[in-house]
């Protein structure tokens, strides 16, 4: 279902430069109520579909920033679905993203513990897929017919760039 994919060096270089160039904009952003991993671990999957939720702050120029658009072209993606930064001890609630169907590719960057938690729509089993330190790339399919519930937690700053292939 979820697979980690090989990083494209050109993509990580461009996105890394974008993170560096926007340092002043996102560095001061903090959440009001930190979420511990223990709290996150108790969250239950909702009974009804939640197509998308918002967490973190959109990076300057967000999906329209030149480096993000350039990496969309490099990857051959149809669209950029997000360009976010998460504050330390923040999380994104369970959701499916089923409002934008397709094959999703996420590039994330984190130097702290971060986890992508998901429910296998075929078996019902819950999985925790921890980020690598630095860059991680994951690919999965999003559909209304077979929704993929997932949520995210991070101990430190985490950058997320999503693409619909």
PDB file of N, CA, C and O in Angstrom, residues 103-129:
ATOM      1  N   UNK A 103      -2.521   8.775  -7.691  1.00  0.00           N
ATOM      2  CA  UNK A 103      -1.311   8.267  -7.058  1.00  0.00           C
ATOM      3  C   UNK A 103      -0.592   9.451  -6.444  1.00  0.00           C
ATOM      4  O   UNK A 103      -0.252  10.410  -7.136  1.00  0.00           O
ATOM      5  N   UNK A 104      -0.396   9.385  -5.147  1.00  0.00           N
ATOM      6  CA  UNK A 104       0.214  10.480  -4.409  1.00  0.00           C
ATOM      7  C   UNK A 104       1.675  10.178  -4.124  1.00  0.00           C
ATOM      8  O   UNK A 104       2.036   9.054  -3.790  1.00  0.00           O
ATOM      9  N   UNK A 105       2.508  11.197  -4.239  1.00  0.00           N
ATOM     10  CA  UNK A 105       3.922  11.104  -3.892  1.00  0.00           C
ATOM     11  C   UNK A 105       4.227  12.245  -2.939  1.00  0.00           C
ATOM     12  O   UNK A 105       3.927  13.402  -3.245  1.00  0.00           O
ATOM     13  N   UNK A 106       4.777  11.911  -1.784  1.00  0.00           N
ATOM     14  CA  UNK A 106       5.158  12.924  -0.803  1.00  0.00           C
ATOM     15  C   UNK A 106       6.656  12.884  -0.568  1.00  0.00           C
ATOM     16  O   UNK A 106       7.222  11.813  -0.342  1.00  0.00           O
ATOM     17  N   UNK A 107       7.264  14.058  -0.605  1.00  0.00           N
ATOM     18  CA  UNK A 107       8.645  14.241  -0.177  1.00  0.00           C
ATOM     19  C   UNK A 107       8.565  14.966   1.155  1.00  0.00           C
ATOM     20  O   UNK A 107       7.930  16.022   1.255  1.00  0.00           O
ATOM     21  N   UNK A 108       9.178  14.382   2.189  1.00  0.00           N
ATOM     22  CA  UNK A 108       9.185  15.021   3.498  1.00  0.00           C
ATOM     23  C   UNK A 108      10.621  15.176   3.972  1.00  0.00           C
ATOM     24  O   UNK A 108      11.502  14.393   3.612  1.00  0.00           O
ATOM     25  N   UNK A 109      10.836  16.216   4.779  1.00  0.00           N
ATOM     26  CA  UNK A 109      12.154  16.455   5.353  1.00  0.00           C
ATOM     27  C   UNK A 109      11.984  16.710   6.833  1.00  0.00           C
ATOM     28  O   UNK A 109      11.210  17.570   7.249  1.00  0.00           O
ATOM     29  N   UNK A 110      12.722  15.941   7.644  1.00  0.00           N
ATOM     30  CA  UNK A 110      12.659  16.087   9.091  1.00  0.00           C
ATOM     31  C   UNK A 110      13.974  15.625   9.702  1.00  0.00           C
ATOM     32  O   UNK A 110      14.566  14.652   9.245  1.00  0.00           O
ATOM     33  N   UNK A 111      14.404  16.328  10.741  1.00  0.00           N
ATOM     34  CA  UNK A 111      15.603  15.912  11.473  1.00  0.00           C
ATOM     35  C   UNK A 111      15.247  15.334  12.840  1.00  0.00           C
ATOM     36  O   UNK A 111      16.122  15.011  13.624  1.00  0.00           O
ATOM     37  N   UNK A 112      13.954  15.220  13.107  1.00  0.00           N
ATOM     38  CA  UNK A 112      13.472  14.650  14.367  1.00  0.00           C
ATOM     39  C   UNK A 112      12.577  13.459  14.066  1.00  0.00           C
ATOM     40  O   UNK A 112      12.280  13.179  12.912  1.00  0.00           O
ATOM     41  N   UNK A 113      12.129  12.788  15.109  1.00  0.00           N
ATOM     42  CA  UNK A 113      11.209  11.665  14.929  1.00  0.00           C
ATOM     43  C   UNK A 113       9.892  12.148  14.333  1.00  0.00           C
ATOM     44  O   UNK A 113       9.290  13.086  14.845  1.00  0.00           O
ATOM     45  N   UNK A 114       9.473  11.507  13.257  1.00  0.00           N
ATOM     46  CA  UNK A 114       8.194  11.798  12.601  1.00  0.00           C
ATOM     47  C   UNK A 114       7.637  10.490  12.085  1.00  0.00           C
ATOM     48  O   UNK A 114       8.378   9.634  11.617  1.00  0.00           O
ATOM     49  N   UNK A 115       6.311  10.363  12.143  1.00  0.00           N
ATOM     50  CA  UNK A 115       5.703   9.103  11.723  1.00  0.00           C
ATOM     51  C   UNK A 115       4.491   9.361  10.840  1.00  0.00           C
ATOM     52  O   UNK A 115       3.712  10.279  11.068  1.00  0.00           O
ATOM     53  N   UNK A 116       4.378   8.528   9.816  1.00  0.00           N
ATOM     54  CA  UNK A 116       3.217   8.483   8.922  1.00  0.00           C
ATOM     55  C   UNK A 116       2.481   7.208   9.315  1.00  0.00           C
ATOM     56  O   UNK A 116       2.993   6.108   9.124  1.00  0.00           O
ATOM     57  N   UNK A 117       1.302   7.359   9.899  1.00  0.00           N
ATOM     58  CA  UNK A 117       0.527   6.209  10.373  1.00  0.00           C
ATOM     59  C   UNK A 117      -0.624   5.987   9.395  1.00  0.00           C
ATOM     60  O   UNK A 117      -1.281   6.949   8.983  1.00  0.00           O
ATOM     61  N   UNK A 118      -0.860   4.730   9.028  1.00  0.00           N
ATOM     62  CA  UNK A 118      -1.900   4.450   8.041  1.00  0.00           C
ATOM     63  C   UNK A 118      -2.589   3.126   8.293  1.00  0.00           C
ATOM     64  O   UNK A 118      -2.038   2.246   8.932  1.00  0.00           O
ATOM     65  N   UNK A 119      -3.824   3.049   7.787  1.00  0.00           N
ATOM     66  CA  UNK A 119      -4.616   1.835   7.912  1.00  0.00           C
ATOM     67  C   UNK A 119      -4.715   1.179   6.540  1.00  0.00           C
ATOM     68  O   UNK A 119      -5.163   1.799   5.574  1.00  0.00           O
ATOM     69  N   UNK A 120      -4.296  -0.072   6.459  1.00  0.00           N
ATOM     70  CA  UNK A 120      -4.383  -0.821   5.205  1.00  0.00           C
ATOM     71  C   UNK A 120      -5.860  -1.026   4.881  1.00  0.00           C
ATOM     72  O   UNK A 120      -6.577  -1.656   5.655  1.00  0.00           O
ATOM     73  N   UNK A 121      -6.345  -0.476   3.749  1.00  0.00           N
ATOM     74  CA  UNK A 121      -7.770  -0.601   3.439  1.00  0.00           C
ATOM     75  C   UNK A 121      -8.204  -2.032   3.129  1.00  0.00           C
ATOM     76  O   UNK A 121      -9.392  -2.339   3.197  1.00  0.00           O
ATOM     77  N   UNK A 122      -7.260  -2.917   2.832  1.00  0.00           N
ATOM     78  CA  UNK A 122      -7.602  -4.312   2.522  1.00  0.00           C
ATOM     79  C   UNK A 122      -7.626  -5.202   3.756  1.00  0.00           C
ATOM     80  O   UNK A 122      -8.468  -6.075   3.875  1.00  0.00           O
ATOM     81  N   UNK A 123      -6.698  -4.971   4.696  1.00  0.00           N
ATOM     82  CA  UNK A 123      -6.606  -5.844   5.861  1.00  0.00           C
ATOM     83  C   UNK A 123      -7.127  -5.199   7.149  1.00  0.00           C
ATOM     84  O   UNK A 123      -7.388  -5.889   8.123  1.00  0.00           O
ATOM     85  N   UNK A 124      -7.201  -3.853   7.160  1.00  0.00           N
ATOM     86  CA  UNK A 124      -7.603  -3.143   8.367  1.00  0.00           C
ATOM     87  C   UNK A 124      -6.469  -2.948   9.356  1.00  0.00           C
ATOM     88  O   UNK A 124      -6.642  -2.316  10.391  1.00  0.00           O
ATOM     89  N   UNK A 125      -5.287  -3.478   9.048  1.00  0.00           N
ATOM     90  CA  UNK A 125      -4.141  -3.372   9.946  1.00  0.00           C
ATOM     91  C   UNK A 125      -3.586  -1.944   9.951  1.00  0.00           C
ATOM     92  O   UNK A 125      -3.496  -1.304   8.906  1.00  0.00           O
ATOM     93  N   UNK A 126      -3.221  -1.456  11.138  1.00  0.00           N
ATOM     94  CA  UNK A 126      -2.625  -0.134  11.298  1.00  0.00           C
ATOM     95  C   UNK A 126      -1.104  -0.277  11.247  1.00  0.00           C
ATOM     96  O   UNK A 126      -0.527  -1.155  11.892  1.00  0.00           O
ATOM     97  N   UNK A 127      -0.460   0.606  10.480  1.00  0.00           N
ATOM     98  CA  UNK A 127       0.995   0.592  10.325  1.00  0.00           C
ATOM     99  C   UNK A 127       1.566   1.946  10.728  1.00  0.00           C
ATOM    100  O   UNK A 127       0.922   2.972  10.515  1.00  0.00           O
ATOM    101  N   UNK A 128       2.766   1.932  11.280  1.00  0.00           N
ATOM    102  CA  UNK A 128       3.511   3.157  11.536  1.00  0.00           C
ATOM    103  C   UNK A 128       4.759   3.109  10.675  1.00  0.00           C
ATOM    104  O   UNK A 128       5.556   2.179  10.772  1.00  0.00           O
ATOM    105  N   UNK A 129       4.915   4.102   9.830  1.00  0.00           N
ATOM    106  CA  UNK A 129       6.061   4.196   8.939  1.00  0.00           C
ATOM    107  C   UNK A 129       6.846   5.448   9.331  1.00  0.00           C
ATOM    108  O   UNK A 129       6.447   6.565   9.013  1.00  0.00           O
TER     109      UNK A 129
END
